[in-house]
Amino acid sequence: MLGVHFAITPDQERSLLAADDEGDTDTVGELLEDIEESWPGDALKVDTDKAWDAIHRCLTDGTLDPDGGEYPLSLAVLGGRHLHDEYYVVYISAAETRAVAAALRGVVRTWLRRRFDAIEDPDYRGARDDADFEYTWDGFGDVRAFYERAAAAGRAVLFTAT
């Protein structure tokens, strides 16, 4: 699964939440497709490829449990409101985006490396070697910079992995 974070507009946010409130996953899927196909540029978007998996594990409890870990780091990837049943479409509000951005500022390389080395989940498919950590660290840096931009823009965030 390839992961992407979007800093969505207020209109996109309202539409997605309304569809979710109605339990309409088809509309959520259509709205996501529209967002992906018509995204105007990369400033308020970040592709994490497959690094999102290890990033989430490092920032939480070592698993892909959306409820694992502590707020607000747990929200950076999978810890928000899930809008779809078949794949990851995870929403966090603009206020939560600001909290995540602030928390990510405090994450240093040595801390993330300790967390990475502690991943013991047999479902993790990465190599768990130095190259895998560098890939994770690079992806984390991109996610941290993205959250700074999203928070500065006052945007909610949508994470997808399909």
Coordinates of C-alpha atoms in Angstrom, one line a residue:
M1 CA 0.0 0.0 0.0
L2 CA 1.3 3.4 -0.9
G3 CA 0.5 6.3 1.5
V4 CA -0.3 9.9 0.8
H5 CA -1.2 12.8 3.1
F6 CA -3.3 15.6 1.8
A7 CA -4.0 19.0 3.6
I8 CA -7.6 19.2 2.4
T9 CA -9.7 22.3 1.9
P10 CA -12.7 23.1 4.2
D11 CA -15.1 22.2 1.3
Q12 CA -13.4 18.8 0.9
E13 CA -13.5 18.3 4.6
R14 CA -17.2 19.1 4.9
S15 CA -18.0 16.8 1.9
L16 CA -16.0 13.9 3.3
L17 CA -17.4 14.2 6.8
A18 CA -21.0 14.5 5.5
A19 CA -20.6 11.3 3.5
D20 CA -19.1 9.5 6.5
D21 CA -21.9 10.7 8.7
E22 CA -24.3 9.1 6.2
G23 CA -22.3 5.9 6.2
D24 CA -21.8 6.4 2.4
T25 CA -18.4 4.8 1.7
D26 CA -19.1 4.9 -2.0
T27 CA -19.3 8.7 -1.9
V28 CA -16.2 8.8 0.3
G29 CA -14.4 6.8 -2.3
E30 CA -15.6 9.1 -5.1
L31 CA -14.5 12.2 -3.2
L32 CA -11.1 10.7 -2.5
E33 CA -10.7 9.9 -6.2
D34 CA -11.6 13.5 -7.0
I35 CA -9.0 14.8 -4.5
E36 CA -6.3 12.5 -5.8
E37 CA -7.0 13.3 -9.5
S38 CA -7.4 17.1 -9.2
W39 CA -4.8 17.9 -6.5
P40 CA -3.3 21.2 -7.5
G41 CA 0.4 20.6 -6.5
D42 CA 2.7 19.2 -4.0
A43 CA 3.0 21.9 -1.3
L44 CA 0.1 20.6 0.7
K45 CA 0.6 16.9 -0.1
V46 CA 3.2 14.3 0.7
D47 CA 3.7 10.8 -0.7
T48 CA 5.3 8.5 1.8
D49 CA 5.3 5.4 -0.5
K50 CA 5.5 2.5 1.9
A51 CA 7.4 4.4 4.7
W52 CA 4.1 5.3 6.3
D53 CA 3.9 1.8 7.8
A54 CA 7.2 2.1 9.8
I55 CA 6.5 5.8 10.6
H56 CA 3.2 4.9 12.2
R57 CA 4.8 2.0 14.1
C58 CA 7.6 4.2 15.4
L59 CA 5.3 7.0 16.5
T60 CA 2.9 4.7 18.3
D61 CA 3.2 1.2 20.0
G62 CA 5.1 -0.6 17.2
T63 CA 1.9 -1.9 15.5
L64 CA -0.6 -0.7 12.9
D65 CA -3.3 -0.3 15.6
P66 CA -5.0 3.0 14.9
D67 CA -5.7 3.3 18.6
G68 CA -2.1 2.5 19.6
G69 CA 0.3 5.0 21.0
E70 CA -0.2 8.4 22.6
Y71 CA -1.9 11.5 21.5
P72 CA -0.9 13.5 19.4
L73 CA 1.8 11.4 17.7
S74 CA -0.7 8.6 17.2
L75 CA -2.6 10.9 14.8
A76 CA 0.2 11.4 12.4
V77 CA -0.7 8.5 10.2
L78 CA -3.5 6.1 11.2
G79 CA -4.9 7.5 14.5
G80 CA -7.7 9.7 13.2
R81 CA -11.3 9.2 12.1
H82 CA -11.5 6.3 9.6
L83 CA -13.8 7.1 6.7
H84 CA -13.7 3.9 4.7
D85 CA -13.9 0.2 5.5
E86 CA -11.9 -1.3 2.6
Y87 CA -8.7 0.8 2.7
Y88 CA -7.2 3.6 4.8
V89 CA -8.9 7.0 4.5
V90 CA -8.0 8.7 7.8
Y91 CA -9.1 12.2 8.7
I92 CA -7.8 14.6 11.4
S93 CA -9.1 18.1 12.0
A94 CA -7.2 21.3 11.6
A95 CA -6.8 21.6 15.4
E96 CA -5.4 18.1 15.5
T97 CA -3.1 18.9 12.6
R98 CA -1.6 21.7 14.7
A99 CA -1.1 19.4 17.7
V100 CA 0.6 16.8 15.5
A101 CA 2.9 19.4 13.9
A102 CA 4.0 20.6 17.3
A103 CA 4.6 17.0 18.5
L104 CA 6.6 16.0 15.4
R105 CA 9.0 19.0 16.0
G106 CA 10.3 17.2 19.1
V107 CA 11.1 13.9 17.4
V108 CA 14.8 13.4 16.9
R109 CA 16.7 10.8 14.9
T110 CA 18.0 8.8 17.8
W111 CA 14.5 8.6 19.4
L112 CA 13.0 7.4 16.1
R113 CA 15.8 4.9 15.6
R114 CA 15.2 3.4 19.1
R115 CA 11.5 3.0 18.2
F116 CA 12.3 1.6 14.8
D117 CA 14.7 -1.0 16.3
A118 CA 12.0 -2.0 18.8
I119 CA 9.5 -3.0 16.2
E120 CA 8.7 -6.7 16.8
D121 CA 5.4 -7.1 15.0
P122 CA 5.8 -10.1 12.7
D123 CA 3.4 -8.4 10.3
Y124 CA 6.0 -5.6 9.6
R125 CA 7.3 -6.4 6.1
G126 CA 10.3 -4.1 6.1
A127 CA 13.9 -5.3 6.3
R128 CA 14.5 -3.6 9.7
D129 CA 18.1 -2.8 8.6
D130 CA 20.0 0.5 8.2
A131 CA 18.7 1.1 4.7
D132 CA 15.1 0.5 5.9
F133 CA 15.6 3.0 8.8
E134 CA 17.0 5.6 6.4
Y135 CA 14.0 5.2 4.2
T136 CA 11.8 5.6 7.2
W137 CA 13.7 8.6 8.5
D138 CA 13.5 10.3 5.1
G139 CA 9.8 9.7 4.9
F140 CA 9.4 10.9 8.4
G141 CA 11.2 14.2 7.5
D142 CA 8.8 14.7 4.6
V143 CA 5.8 14.0 6.9
R144 CA 7.1 16.4 9.5
A145 CA 7.6 19.2 6.9
F146 CA 4.1 18.5 5.5
Y147 CA 2.4 18.8 8.9
E148 CA 4.2 22.2 9.4
R149 CA 2.8 23.4 6.0
A150 CA -0.7 22.0 6.7
A151 CA -0.8 23.5 10.2
A152 CA 0.4 26.9 8.8
A153 CA -2.4 26.7 6.2
G154 CA -5.0 25.9 8.9
R155 CA -6.0 22.7 7.1
A156 CA -7.4 19.3 8.1
V157 CA -5.4 16.3 7.0
L158 CA -6.5 13.2 5.1
F159 CA -4.2 10.2 5.0
T160 CA -4.8 7.5 2.4
A161 CA -3.2 4.2 1.7
T162 CA -4.6 2.1 -1.1

